[in-house]
């Protein structure tokens, strides 16, 4: 039995919502990054609006490294008409040299290595199990739609520029797989089965019962995203639950925002959140999302 042919306009709309959802989760969560749930409750009650502030003293609607690295990767693929590893490494290095206000230590170290040595990957390292590669998976997922083997290969190539660890690798692939399934209008039950299969194969990531940790360790990050995505019923409900868990809240928010954005679609993105972002950013995210789909095997009609 073959699957029905994907409805490309719907895929494009869901892709836009994935990229925009990433930025919304980043901007929403950044206000409470590194806080505990108790500290968030004391300061905000329930944090449910994009207000800026936080430890980075952001302007309202400002996004951070999660969205920025994803954007720079997407621009590189746009310029190269597809995935090109050295172009991606150059883009991430260019981003670091542009003086971002925040860059994780593992990302910084990996990009310095690329700038100094020109190597496209570092050695496998126990310290590389952070979420910094998983949080920039949206453009990769969109540009490899229609080819699971290509998703896996490109996810790991992009990850190893800065993060070389099997837990990061497997998290990157699963984030990409969920974004792709959601873009193809899979049901919640299908997404759930994919996550349960992932956790069965990689037991470190088992997300029920939820342990309540939302740190930058990629296992904690994915457990938080999966627990709340699979136990809530809407984009806003999911993102509010995720970021109020605190910890690496901009990054859990960004990844959950991408998956939930693609799943619930553009109409589910709260208008008041979208209005908080700079209009040129919203326009670029949408255009690049469509461009990534057009570059993908699905978009080129070769699957
Ligand atoms: Mn960030
Ligand atoms: Mn973060």
PDB file of C-alpha atoms and ligand atoms in Angstrom:
ATOM      1  CA  UNK A   1       0.000   0.000   0.000  1.00  0.00           C
ATOM      2  CA  UNK A   2       1.558   3.300  -0.989  1.00  0.00           C
ATOM      3  CA  UNK A   3       1.097   6.482   1.004  1.00  0.00           C
ATOM      4  CA  UNK A   4      -1.019   9.220  -0.567  1.00  0.00           C
ATOM      5  CA  UNK A   5       1.006  11.790  -2.506  1.00  0.00           C
ATOM      6  CA  UNK A   6       1.943  14.689  -0.208  1.00  0.00           C
ATOM      7  CA  UNK A   7       0.042  17.918  -0.776  1.00  0.00           C
ATOM      8  CA  UNK A   8       2.956  20.267  -1.538  1.00  0.00           C
ATOM      9  CA  UNK A   9       1.209  23.540  -0.638  1.00  0.00           C
ATOM     10  CA  UNK A  10       0.351  22.001   2.747  1.00  0.00           C
ATOM     11  CA  UNK A  11       3.941  20.785   3.198  1.00  0.00           C
ATOM     12  CA  UNK A  12       5.215  24.303   2.439  1.00  0.00           C
ATOM     13  CA  UNK A  13       2.796  25.869   4.932  1.00  0.00           C
ATOM     14  CA  UNK A  14       3.820  23.395   7.635  1.00  0.00           C
ATOM     15  CA  UNK A  15       7.492  24.012   6.826  1.00  0.00           C
ATOM     16  CA  UNK A  16       6.964  27.774   7.310  1.00  0.00           C
ATOM     17  CA  UNK A  17       5.253  27.050  10.626  1.00  0.00           C
ATOM     18  CA  UNK A  18       8.165  24.822  11.684  1.00  0.00           C
ATOM     19  CA  UNK A  19      10.764  27.535  11.058  1.00  0.00           C
ATOM     20  CA  UNK A  20       8.594  30.270  12.562  1.00  0.00           C
ATOM     21  CA  UNK A  21       7.710  27.977  15.481  1.00  0.00           C
ATOM     22  CA  UNK A  22      11.412  27.512  16.184  1.00  0.00           C
ATOM     23  CA  UNK A  23      11.904  31.281  16.450  1.00  0.00           C
ATOM     24  CA  UNK A  24       8.777  31.725  18.581  1.00  0.00           C
ATOM     25  CA  UNK A  25       9.891  29.058  21.048  1.00  0.00           C
ATOM     26  CA  UNK A  26      13.370  30.583  21.185  1.00  0.00           C
ATOM     27  CA  UNK A  27      12.037  34.121  21.815  1.00  0.00           C
ATOM     28  CA  UNK A  28       9.472  32.901  24.367  1.00  0.00           C
ATOM     29  CA  UNK A  29      11.867  30.658  26.266  1.00  0.00           C
ATOM     30  CA  UNK A  30      14.871  32.994  26.316  1.00  0.00           C
ATOM     31  CA  UNK A  31      13.191  35.143  28.990  1.00  0.00           C
ATOM     32  CA  UNK A  32      13.329  32.251  31.453  1.00  0.00           C
ATOM     33  CA  UNK A  33      16.495  30.484  30.293  1.00  0.00           C
ATOM     34  CA  UNK A  34      18.480  29.019  33.219  1.00  0.00           C
ATOM     35  CA  UNK A  35      15.651  29.605  35.732  1.00  0.00           C
ATOM     36  CA  UNK A  36      14.034  26.839  37.772  1.00  0.00           C
ATOM     37  CA  UNK A  37      10.265  26.237  37.526  1.00  0.00           C
ATOM     38  CA  UNK A  38       9.919  27.744  41.018  1.00  0.00           C
ATOM     39  CA  UNK A  39      11.852  30.876  40.084  1.00  0.00           C
ATOM     40  CA  UNK A  40       9.695  31.281  36.975  1.00  0.00           C
ATOM     41  CA  UNK A  41       6.505  30.955  39.037  1.00  0.00           C
ATOM     42  CA  UNK A  42       7.746  33.535  41.531  1.00  0.00           C
ATOM     43  CA  UNK A  43       8.758  36.008  38.811  1.00  0.00           C
ATOM     44  CA  UNK A  44       6.054  35.494  36.158  1.00  0.00           C
ATOM     45  CA  UNK A  45       3.302  33.237  37.487  1.00  0.00           C
ATOM     46  CA  UNK A  46       2.947  31.344  34.212  1.00  0.00           C
ATOM     47  CA  UNK A  47       5.282  32.739  31.549  1.00  0.00           C
ATOM     48  CA  UNK A  48       3.109  32.949  28.416  1.00  0.00           C
ATOM     49  CA  UNK A  49       4.133  36.033  26.462  1.00  0.00           C
ATOM     50  CA  UNK A  50       7.152  37.082  24.432  1.00  0.00           C
ATOM     51  CA  UNK A  51       8.592  39.883  26.544  1.00  0.00           C
ATOM     52  CA  UNK A  52      12.368  39.813  26.071  1.00  0.00           C
ATOM     53  CA  UNK A  53      14.593  40.274  29.120  1.00  0.00           C
ATOM     54  CA  UNK A  54      16.144  37.215  30.681  1.00  0.00           C
ATOM     55  CA  UNK A  55      19.839  36.819  31.417  1.00  0.00           C
ATOM     56  CA  UNK A  56      20.675  38.093  27.901  1.00  0.00           C
ATOM     57  CA  UNK A  57      18.557  41.256  28.449  1.00  0.00           C
ATOM     58  CA  UNK A  58      16.817  40.704  25.129  1.00  0.00           C
ATOM     59  CA  UNK A  59      14.581  43.144  23.324  1.00  0.00           C
ATOM     60  CA  UNK A  60      11.010  41.877  23.045  1.00  0.00           C
ATOM     61  CA  UNK A  61      10.906  39.427  20.154  1.00  0.00           C
ATOM     62  CA  UNK A  62      14.651  39.002  19.894  1.00  0.00           C
ATOM     63  CA  UNK A  63      15.858  35.480  19.074  1.00  0.00           C
ATOM     64  CA  UNK A  64      19.100  33.765  20.091  1.00  0.00           C
ATOM     65  CA  UNK A  65      21.700  31.310  18.803  1.00  0.00           C
ATOM     66  CA  UNK A  66      19.148  28.550  18.183  1.00  0.00           C
ATOM     67  CA  UNK A  67      17.325  30.557  15.521  1.00  0.00           C
ATOM     68  CA  UNK A  68      20.457  32.333  14.284  1.00  0.00           C
ATOM     69  CA  UNK A  69      22.453  29.159  13.558  1.00  0.00           C
ATOM     70  CA  UNK A  70      19.407  27.660  11.824  1.00  0.00           C
ATOM     71  CA  UNK A  71      19.059  30.783   9.691  1.00  0.00           C
ATOM     72  CA  UNK A  72      22.730  30.847   8.710  1.00  0.00           C
ATOM     73  CA  UNK A  73      22.576  27.157   7.727  1.00  0.00           C
ATOM     74  CA  UNK A  74      19.451  27.779   5.654  1.00  0.00           C
ATOM     75  CA  UNK A  75      21.034  30.788   3.918  1.00  0.00           C
ATOM     76  CA  UNK A  76      24.079  28.634   3.060  1.00  0.00           C
ATOM     77  CA  UNK A  77      21.884  25.918   1.555  1.00  0.00           C
ATOM     78  CA  UNK A  78      19.932  28.571  -0.337  1.00  0.00           C
ATOM     79  CA  UNK A  79      23.161  30.005  -1.775  1.00  0.00           C
ATOM     80  CA  UNK A  80      24.574  26.556  -2.634  1.00  0.00           C
ATOM     81  CA  UNK A  81      21.308  25.160  -4.062  1.00  0.00           C
ATOM     82  CA  UNK A  82      21.413  22.398  -1.468  1.00  0.00           C
ATOM     83  CA  UNK A  83      23.496  20.747   1.223  1.00  0.00           C
ATOM     84  CA  UNK A  84      27.217  21.374   1.068  1.00  0.00           C
ATOM     85  CA  UNK A  85      29.149  20.551   4.247  1.00  0.00           C
ATOM     86  CA  UNK A  86      31.982  23.042   3.891  1.00  0.00           C
ATOM     87  CA  UNK A  87      29.526  25.787   3.006  1.00  0.00           C
ATOM     88  CA  UNK A  88      27.579  24.938   6.152  1.00  0.00           C
ATOM     89  CA  UNK A  89      30.727  25.053   8.292  1.00  0.00           C
ATOM     90  CA  UNK A  90      31.660  28.406   6.712  1.00  0.00           C
ATOM     91  CA  UNK A  91      28.183  29.710   7.492  1.00  0.00           C
ATOM     92  CA  UNK A  92      28.356  28.689  11.146  1.00  0.00           C
ATOM     93  CA  UNK A  93      31.876  30.127  11.418  1.00  0.00           C
ATOM     94  CA  UNK A  94      30.628  33.336   9.790  1.00  0.00           C
ATOM     95  CA  UNK A  95      27.854  33.490  12.341  1.00  0.00           C
ATOM     96  CA  UNK A  96      30.362  33.136  15.212  1.00  0.00           C
ATOM     97  CA  UNK A  97      32.559  35.870  13.705  1.00  0.00           C
ATOM     98  CA  UNK A  98      29.519  38.148  13.434  1.00  0.00           C
ATOM     99  CA  UNK A  99      29.666  38.429  17.236  1.00  0.00           C
ATOM    100  CA  UNK A 100      26.489  36.729  18.416  1.00  0.00           C
ATOM    101  CA  UNK A 101      25.451  37.684  21.936  1.00  0.00           C
ATOM    102  CA  UNK A 102      25.424  34.026  22.987  1.00  0.00           C
ATOM    103  CA  UNK A 103      27.105  30.902  21.695  1.00  0.00           C
ATOM    104  CA  UNK A 104      27.399  27.674  23.636  1.00  0.00           C
ATOM    105  CA  UNK A 105      30.833  26.474  24.697  1.00  0.00           C
ATOM    106  CA  UNK A 106      30.742  23.337  22.539  1.00  0.00           C
ATOM    107  CA  UNK A 107      29.636  25.307  19.491  1.00  0.00           C
ATOM    108  CA  UNK A 108      32.331  27.908  20.098  1.00  0.00           C
ATOM    109  CA  UNK A 109      35.050  25.280  20.518  1.00  0.00           C
ATOM    110  CA  UNK A 110      33.988  23.351  17.422  1.00  0.00           C
ATOM    111  CA  UNK A 111      33.832  26.435  15.224  1.00  0.00           C
ATOM    112  CA  UNK A 112      37.212  27.668  16.501  1.00  0.00           C
ATOM    113  CA  UNK A 113      38.627  24.245  15.534  1.00  0.00           C
ATOM    114  CA  UNK A 114      37.152  24.626  12.058  1.00  0.00           C
ATOM    115  CA  UNK A 115      38.542  28.142  11.699  1.00  0.00           C
ATOM    116  CA  UNK A 116      42.030  27.122  12.860  1.00  0.00           C
ATOM    117  CA  UNK A 117      42.379  23.618  11.383  1.00  0.00           C
ATOM    118  CA  UNK A 118      39.791  23.565   8.618  1.00  0.00           C
ATOM    119  CA  UNK A 119      38.564  20.153   9.802  1.00  0.00           C
ATOM    120  CA  UNK A 120      34.872  19.467   9.269  1.00  0.00           C
ATOM    121  CA  UNK A 121      34.556  17.318  12.372  1.00  0.00           C
ATOM    122  CA  UNK A 122      36.190  16.941  15.745  1.00  0.00           C
ATOM    123  CA  UNK A 123      37.020  13.654  17.461  1.00  0.00           C
ATOM    124  CA  UNK A 124      34.206  11.928  19.341  1.00  0.00           C
ATOM    125  CA  UNK A 125      34.053  13.569  22.738  1.00  0.00           C
ATOM    126  CA  UNK A 126      32.171  12.838  25.965  1.00  0.00           C
ATOM    127  CA  UNK A 127      31.667  16.589  26.345  1.00  0.00           C
ATOM    128  CA  UNK A 128      29.761  16.930  23.067  1.00  0.00           C
ATOM    129  CA  UNK A 129      26.368  15.640  24.303  1.00  0.00           C
ATOM    130  CA  UNK A 130      24.833  19.104  24.480  1.00  0.00           C
ATOM    131  CA  UNK A 131      21.813  20.190  22.447  1.00  0.00           C
ATOM    132  CA  UNK A 132      23.633  22.697  20.210  1.00  0.00           C
ATOM    133  CA  UNK A 133      23.490  20.569  17.061  1.00  0.00           C
ATOM    134  CA  UNK A 134      19.901  19.369  17.589  1.00  0.00           C
ATOM    135  CA  UNK A 135      18.633  22.944  17.885  1.00  0.00           C
ATOM    136  CA  UNK A 136      19.661  23.847  14.327  1.00  0.00           C
ATOM    137  CA  UNK A 137      17.985  20.855  12.628  1.00  0.00           C
ATOM    138  CA  UNK A 138      14.979  22.582  11.051  1.00  0.00           C
ATOM    139  CA  UNK A 139      16.576  23.617   7.734  1.00  0.00           C
ATOM    140  CA  UNK A 140      18.205  20.166   7.450  1.00  0.00           C
ATOM    141  CA  UNK A 141      14.885  18.415   8.041  1.00  0.00           C
ATOM    142  CA  UNK A 142      13.127  20.560   5.439  1.00  0.00           C
ATOM    143  CA  UNK A 143      15.857  20.271   2.794  1.00  0.00           C
ATOM    144  CA  UNK A 144      15.949  16.465   3.065  1.00  0.00           C
ATOM    145  CA  UNK A 145      12.187  15.848   2.967  1.00  0.00           C
ATOM    146  CA  UNK A 146      11.421  12.642   1.136  1.00  0.00           C
ATOM    147  CA  UNK A 147      14.700  10.819   1.825  1.00  0.00           C
ATOM    148  CA  UNK A 148      15.284   9.348   5.296  1.00  0.00           C
ATOM    149  CA  UNK A 149      18.811   8.178   4.526  1.00  0.00           C
ATOM    150  CA  UNK A 150      19.734  11.678   3.347  1.00  0.00           C
ATOM    151  CA  UNK A 151      18.260  13.182   6.533  1.00  0.00           C
ATOM    152  CA  UNK A 152      20.392  10.852   8.648  1.00  0.00           C
ATOM    153  CA  UNK A 153      23.585  11.575   6.707  1.00  0.00           C
ATOM    154  CA  UNK A 154      23.181  15.343   6.612  1.00  0.00           C
ATOM    155  CA  UNK A 155      21.983  15.563  10.234  1.00  0.00           C
ATOM    156  CA  UNK A 156      25.177  13.896  11.404  1.00  0.00           C
ATOM    157  CA  UNK A 157      27.459  15.807   9.037  1.00  0.00           C
ATOM    158  CA  UNK A 158      26.097  19.118  10.266  1.00  0.00           C
ATOM    159  CA  UNK A 159      26.219  17.958  13.890  1.00  0.00           C
ATOM    160  CA  UNK A 160      29.851  16.853  13.763  1.00  0.00           C
ATOM    161  CA  UNK A 161      31.023  20.329  12.787  1.00  0.00           C
ATOM    162  CA  UNK A 162      30.612  21.114  16.498  1.00  0.00           C
ATOM    163  CA  UNK A 163      29.188  18.088  18.342  1.00  0.00           C
ATOM    164  CA  UNK A 164      30.522  14.555  17.917  1.00  0.00           C
ATOM    165  CA  UNK A 165      28.621  12.321  20.297  1.00  0.00           C
ATOM    166  CA  UNK A 166      26.214   9.429  19.617  1.00  0.00           C
ATOM    167  CA  UNK A 167      23.475  10.918  21.844  1.00  0.00           C
ATOM    168  CA  UNK A 168      23.618  14.196  19.932  1.00  0.00           C
ATOM    169  CA  UNK A 169      23.591  12.306  16.625  1.00  0.00           C
ATOM    170  CA  UNK A 170      20.528  10.279  17.470  1.00  0.00           C
ATOM    171  CA  UNK A 171      18.720  13.326  18.894  1.00  0.00           C
ATOM    172  CA  UNK A 172      19.413  15.321  15.715  1.00  0.00           C
ATOM    173  CA  UNK A 173      18.008  12.541  13.555  1.00  0.00           C
ATOM    174  CA  UNK A 174      14.877  12.157  15.690  1.00  0.00           C
ATOM    175  CA  UNK A 175      14.169  15.902  15.791  1.00  0.00           C
ATOM    176  CA  UNK A 176      14.531  15.932  12.011  1.00  0.00           C
ATOM    177  CA  UNK A 177      12.295  12.890  11.630  1.00  0.00           C
ATOM    178  CA  UNK A 178       9.525  14.440  13.749  1.00  0.00           C
ATOM    179  CA  UNK A 179       9.663  17.738  11.834  1.00  0.00           C
ATOM    180  CA  UNK A 180       9.441  15.781   8.586  1.00  0.00           C
ATOM    181  CA  UNK A 181       6.554  13.578   9.734  1.00  0.00           C
ATOM    182  CA  UNK A 182       4.651  16.642  10.923  1.00  0.00           C
ATOM    183  CA  UNK A 183       5.305  18.450   7.618  1.00  0.00           C
ATOM    184  CA  UNK A 184       3.836  15.427   5.842  1.00  0.00           C
ATOM    185  CA  UNK A 185       0.668  15.761   7.977  1.00  0.00           C
ATOM    186  CA  UNK A 186       1.262  12.596  10.019  1.00  0.00           C
ATOM    187  CA  UNK A 187      -1.139  12.037  12.921  1.00  0.00           C
ATOM    188  CA  UNK A 188      -0.259  12.575  16.576  1.00  0.00           C
ATOM    189  CA  UNK A 189      -0.369   8.793  16.997  1.00  0.00           C
ATOM    190  CA  UNK A 190       2.184   8.349  14.208  1.00  0.00           C
ATOM    191  CA  UNK A 191       4.493  10.917  15.776  1.00  0.00           C
ATOM    192  CA  UNK A 192       4.055   9.239  19.155  1.00  0.00           C
ATOM    193  CA  UNK A 193       4.933   5.840  17.683  1.00  0.00           C
ATOM    194  CA  UNK A 194       8.054   7.347  16.116  1.00  0.00           C
ATOM    195  CA  UNK A 195       9.152   8.783  19.489  1.00  0.00           C
ATOM    196  CA  UNK A 196       8.385   5.530  21.299  1.00  0.00           C
ATOM    197  CA  UNK A 197      10.418   3.604  18.738  1.00  0.00           C
ATOM    198  CA  UNK A 198      13.261   6.078  19.148  1.00  0.00           C
ATOM    199  CA  UNK A 199      13.169   5.710  22.961  1.00  0.00           C
ATOM    200  CA  UNK A 200      12.995   1.909  22.696  1.00  0.00           C
ATOM    201  CA  UNK A 201      16.059   1.883  20.472  1.00  0.00           C
ATOM    202  CA  UNK A 202      17.893   4.484  22.573  1.00  0.00           C
ATOM    203  CA  UNK A 203      16.693   3.911  26.177  1.00  0.00           C
ATOM    204  CA  UNK A 204      18.547   6.950  27.563  1.00  0.00           C
ATOM    205  CA  UNK A 205      15.859   9.057  25.868  1.00  0.00           C
ATOM    206  CA  UNK A 206      12.825   7.340  27.494  1.00  0.00           C
ATOM    207  CA  UNK A 207      10.554  10.309  28.227  1.00  0.00           C
ATOM    208  CA  UNK A 208       7.771   8.762  30.334  1.00  0.00           C
ATOM    209  CA  UNK A 209       7.673   9.062  33.281  1.00  0.00           C
ATOM    210  CA  UNK A 210       9.166  12.500  32.767  1.00  0.00           C
ATOM    211  CA  UNK A 211      12.121  13.204  35.069  1.00  0.00           C
ATOM    212  CA  UNK A 212      11.612  16.961  34.991  1.00  0.00           C
ATOM    213  CA  UNK A 213      15.106  17.892  33.838  1.00  0.00           C
ATOM    214  CA  UNK A 214      15.360  20.502  31.081  1.00  0.00           C
ATOM    215  CA  UNK A 215      19.085  21.201  30.911  1.00  0.00           C
ATOM    216  CA  UNK A 216      21.267  21.649  27.832  1.00  0.00           C
ATOM    217  CA  UNK A 217      22.248  17.969  27.999  1.00  0.00           C
ATOM    218  CA  UNK A 218      20.641  16.672  24.826  1.00  0.00           C
ATOM    219  CA  UNK A 219      18.929  13.787  26.666  1.00  0.00           C
ATOM    220  CA  UNK A 220      17.220  16.177  29.117  1.00  0.00           C
ATOM    221  CA  UNK A 221      16.328  18.524  26.267  1.00  0.00           C
ATOM    222  CA  UNK A 222      14.713  15.813  24.135  1.00  0.00           C
ATOM    223  CA  UNK A 223      12.869  14.252  27.091  1.00  0.00           C
ATOM    224  CA  UNK A 224      11.362  17.659  27.879  1.00  0.00           C
ATOM    225  CA  UNK A 225      10.346  18.331  24.283  1.00  0.00           C
ATOM    226  CA  UNK A 226       8.906  14.844  23.739  1.00  0.00           C
ATOM    227  CA  UNK A 227       7.070  14.690  27.061  1.00  0.00           C
ATOM    228  CA  UNK A 228       5.306  17.996  26.556  1.00  0.00           C
ATOM    229  CA  UNK A 229       4.701  17.648  22.812  1.00  0.00           C
ATOM    230  CA  UNK A 230       3.105  14.257  23.296  1.00  0.00           C
ATOM    231  CA  UNK A 231       0.989  15.239  26.350  1.00  0.00           C
ATOM    232  CA  UNK A 232      -0.423  18.619  25.251  1.00  0.00           C
ATOM    233  CA  UNK A 233      -3.065  19.499  22.669  1.00  0.00           C
ATOM    234  CA  UNK A 234      -2.045  22.684  20.960  1.00  0.00           C
ATOM    235  CA  UNK A 235       0.928  24.831  19.912  1.00  0.00           C
ATOM    236  CA  UNK A 236       0.562  27.433  22.647  1.00  0.00           C
ATOM    237  CA  UNK A 237      -0.226  24.861  25.354  1.00  0.00           C
ATOM    238  CA  UNK A 238       2.838  22.827  24.370  1.00  0.00           C
ATOM    239  CA  UNK A 239       5.231  25.781  24.292  1.00  0.00           C
ATOM    240  CA  UNK A 240       4.007  27.328  27.530  1.00  0.00           C
ATOM    241  CA  UNK A 241       4.424  23.969  29.282  1.00  0.00           C
ATOM    242  CA  UNK A 242       7.903  23.473  27.839  1.00  0.00           C
ATOM    243  CA  UNK A 243       9.376  26.879  28.651  1.00  0.00           C
ATOM    244  CA  UNK A 244       7.890  26.994  32.157  1.00  0.00           C
ATOM    245  CA  UNK A 245      10.025  23.948  32.890  1.00  0.00           C
ATOM    246  CA  UNK A 246      12.934  26.420  32.740  1.00  0.00           C
ATOM    247  CA  UNK A 247      16.504  25.232  32.291  1.00  0.00           C
ATOM    248  CA  UNK A 248      17.606  25.581  28.678  1.00  0.00           C
ATOM    249  CA  UNK A 249      14.175  27.012  27.980  1.00  0.00           C
ATOM    250  CA  UNK A 250      14.965  28.858  24.752  1.00  0.00           C
ATOM    251  CA  UNK A 251      16.317  25.662  23.235  1.00  0.00           C
ATOM    252  CA  UNK A 252      13.611  23.303  24.494  1.00  0.00           C
ATOM    253  CA  UNK A 253      11.169  25.982  23.320  1.00  0.00           C
ATOM    254  CA  UNK A 254      12.834  26.227  19.919  1.00  0.00           C
ATOM    255  CA  UNK A 255      12.849  22.487  19.254  1.00  0.00           C
ATOM    256  CA  UNK A 256       9.312  21.999  20.565  1.00  0.00           C
ATOM    257  CA  UNK A 257       8.216  25.041  18.562  1.00  0.00           C
ATOM    258  CA  UNK A 258       9.548  23.532  15.345  1.00  0.00           C
ATOM    259  CA  UNK A 259       7.833  20.177  15.848  1.00  0.00           C
ATOM    260  CA  UNK A 260       4.583  21.645  17.177  1.00  0.00           C
ATOM    261  CA  UNK A 261       4.596  24.382  14.524  1.00  0.00           C
ATOM    262  CA  UNK A 262       4.772  21.837  11.733  1.00  0.00           C
ATOM    263  CA  UNK A 263       2.200  19.618  13.422  1.00  0.00           C
ATOM    264  CA  UNK A 264      -0.460  22.199  14.379  1.00  0.00           C
ATOM    265  CA  UNK A 265       0.194  24.490  11.408  1.00  0.00           C
ATOM    266  CA  UNK A 266       0.441  28.217  10.785  1.00  0.00           C
ATOM    267  CA  UNK A 267      -3.062  29.048  12.026  1.00  0.00           C
ATOM    268  CA  UNK A 268      -2.158  27.654  15.450  1.00  0.00           C
ATOM    269  CA  UNK A 269       0.751  30.070  15.972  1.00  0.00           C
ATOM    270  CA  UNK A 270      -0.491  32.728  18.436  1.00  0.00           C
ATOM    271  CA  UNK A 271      -0.852  36.024  16.583  1.00  0.00           C
ATOM    272  CA  UNK A 272       0.421  37.991  19.566  1.00  0.00           C
ATOM    273  CA  UNK A 273       3.641  35.958  19.520  1.00  0.00           C
ATOM    274  CA  UNK A 274       4.183  36.324  15.775  1.00  0.00           C
ATOM    275  CA  UNK A 275       3.592  40.099  16.051  1.00  0.00           C
ATOM    276  CA  UNK A 276       6.349  40.277  18.676  1.00  0.00           C
ATOM    277  CA  UNK A 277       8.989  39.137  16.148  1.00  0.00           C
ATOM    278  CA  UNK A 278      10.576  41.586  13.696  1.00  0.00           C
ATOM    279  CA  UNK A 279       8.600  41.455  10.408  1.00  0.00           C
ATOM    280  CA  UNK A 280      11.750  40.989   8.270  1.00  0.00           C
ATOM    281  CA  UNK A 281      12.680  37.942  10.391  1.00  0.00           C
ATOM    282  CA  UNK A 282       9.205  36.440   9.942  1.00  0.00           C
ATOM    283  CA  UNK A 283       9.425  37.018   6.184  1.00  0.00           C
ATOM    284  CA  UNK A 284      12.896  35.496   5.891  1.00  0.00           C
ATOM    285  CA  UNK A 285      11.978  32.418   7.940  1.00  0.00           C
ATOM    286  CA  UNK A 286       8.978  31.811   5.693  1.00  0.00           C
ATOM    287  CA  UNK A 287      10.894  32.321   2.464  1.00  0.00           C
ATOM    288  CA  UNK A 288      13.775  30.098   3.555  1.00  0.00           C
ATOM    289  CA  UNK A 289      11.397  27.379   4.738  1.00  0.00           C
ATOM    290  CA  UNK A 290       9.793  27.306   1.290  1.00  0.00           C
ATOM    291  CA  UNK A 291      13.198  27.344  -0.360  1.00  0.00           C
ATOM    292  CA  UNK A 292      14.393  24.386   1.774  1.00  0.00           C
ATOM    293  CA  UNK A 293      11.312  22.386   0.711  1.00  0.00           C
ATOM    294  CA  UNK A 294      11.971  23.283  -2.929  1.00  0.00           C
ATOM    295  CA  UNK A 295      15.548  21.961  -2.604  1.00  0.00           C
ATOM    296  CA  UNK A 296      14.430  18.693  -1.004  1.00  0.00           C
ATOM    297  CA  UNK A 297      13.963  15.401  -2.885  1.00  0.00           C
ATOM    298  CA  UNK A 298      10.230  15.766  -2.242  1.00  0.00           C
ATOM    299  CA  UNK A 299      10.121  19.320  -3.558  1.00  0.00           C
ATOM    300  CA  UNK A 300      12.181  18.434  -6.629  1.00  0.00           C
ATOM    301  CA  UNK A 301       9.808  15.586  -7.373  1.00  0.00           C
ATOM    302  CA  UNK A 302      12.510  12.925  -7.294  1.00  0.00           C
ATOM    303  CA  UNK A 303      10.771  10.693  -4.764  1.00  0.00           C
TER     304      UNK A 303
HETATM  305 MN1  LIG B   1      19.732  30.182  22.627  1.00  0.00          MN
HETATM  306 MN1  LIG B   2      19.607  27.669  25.070  1.00  0.00          MN
END
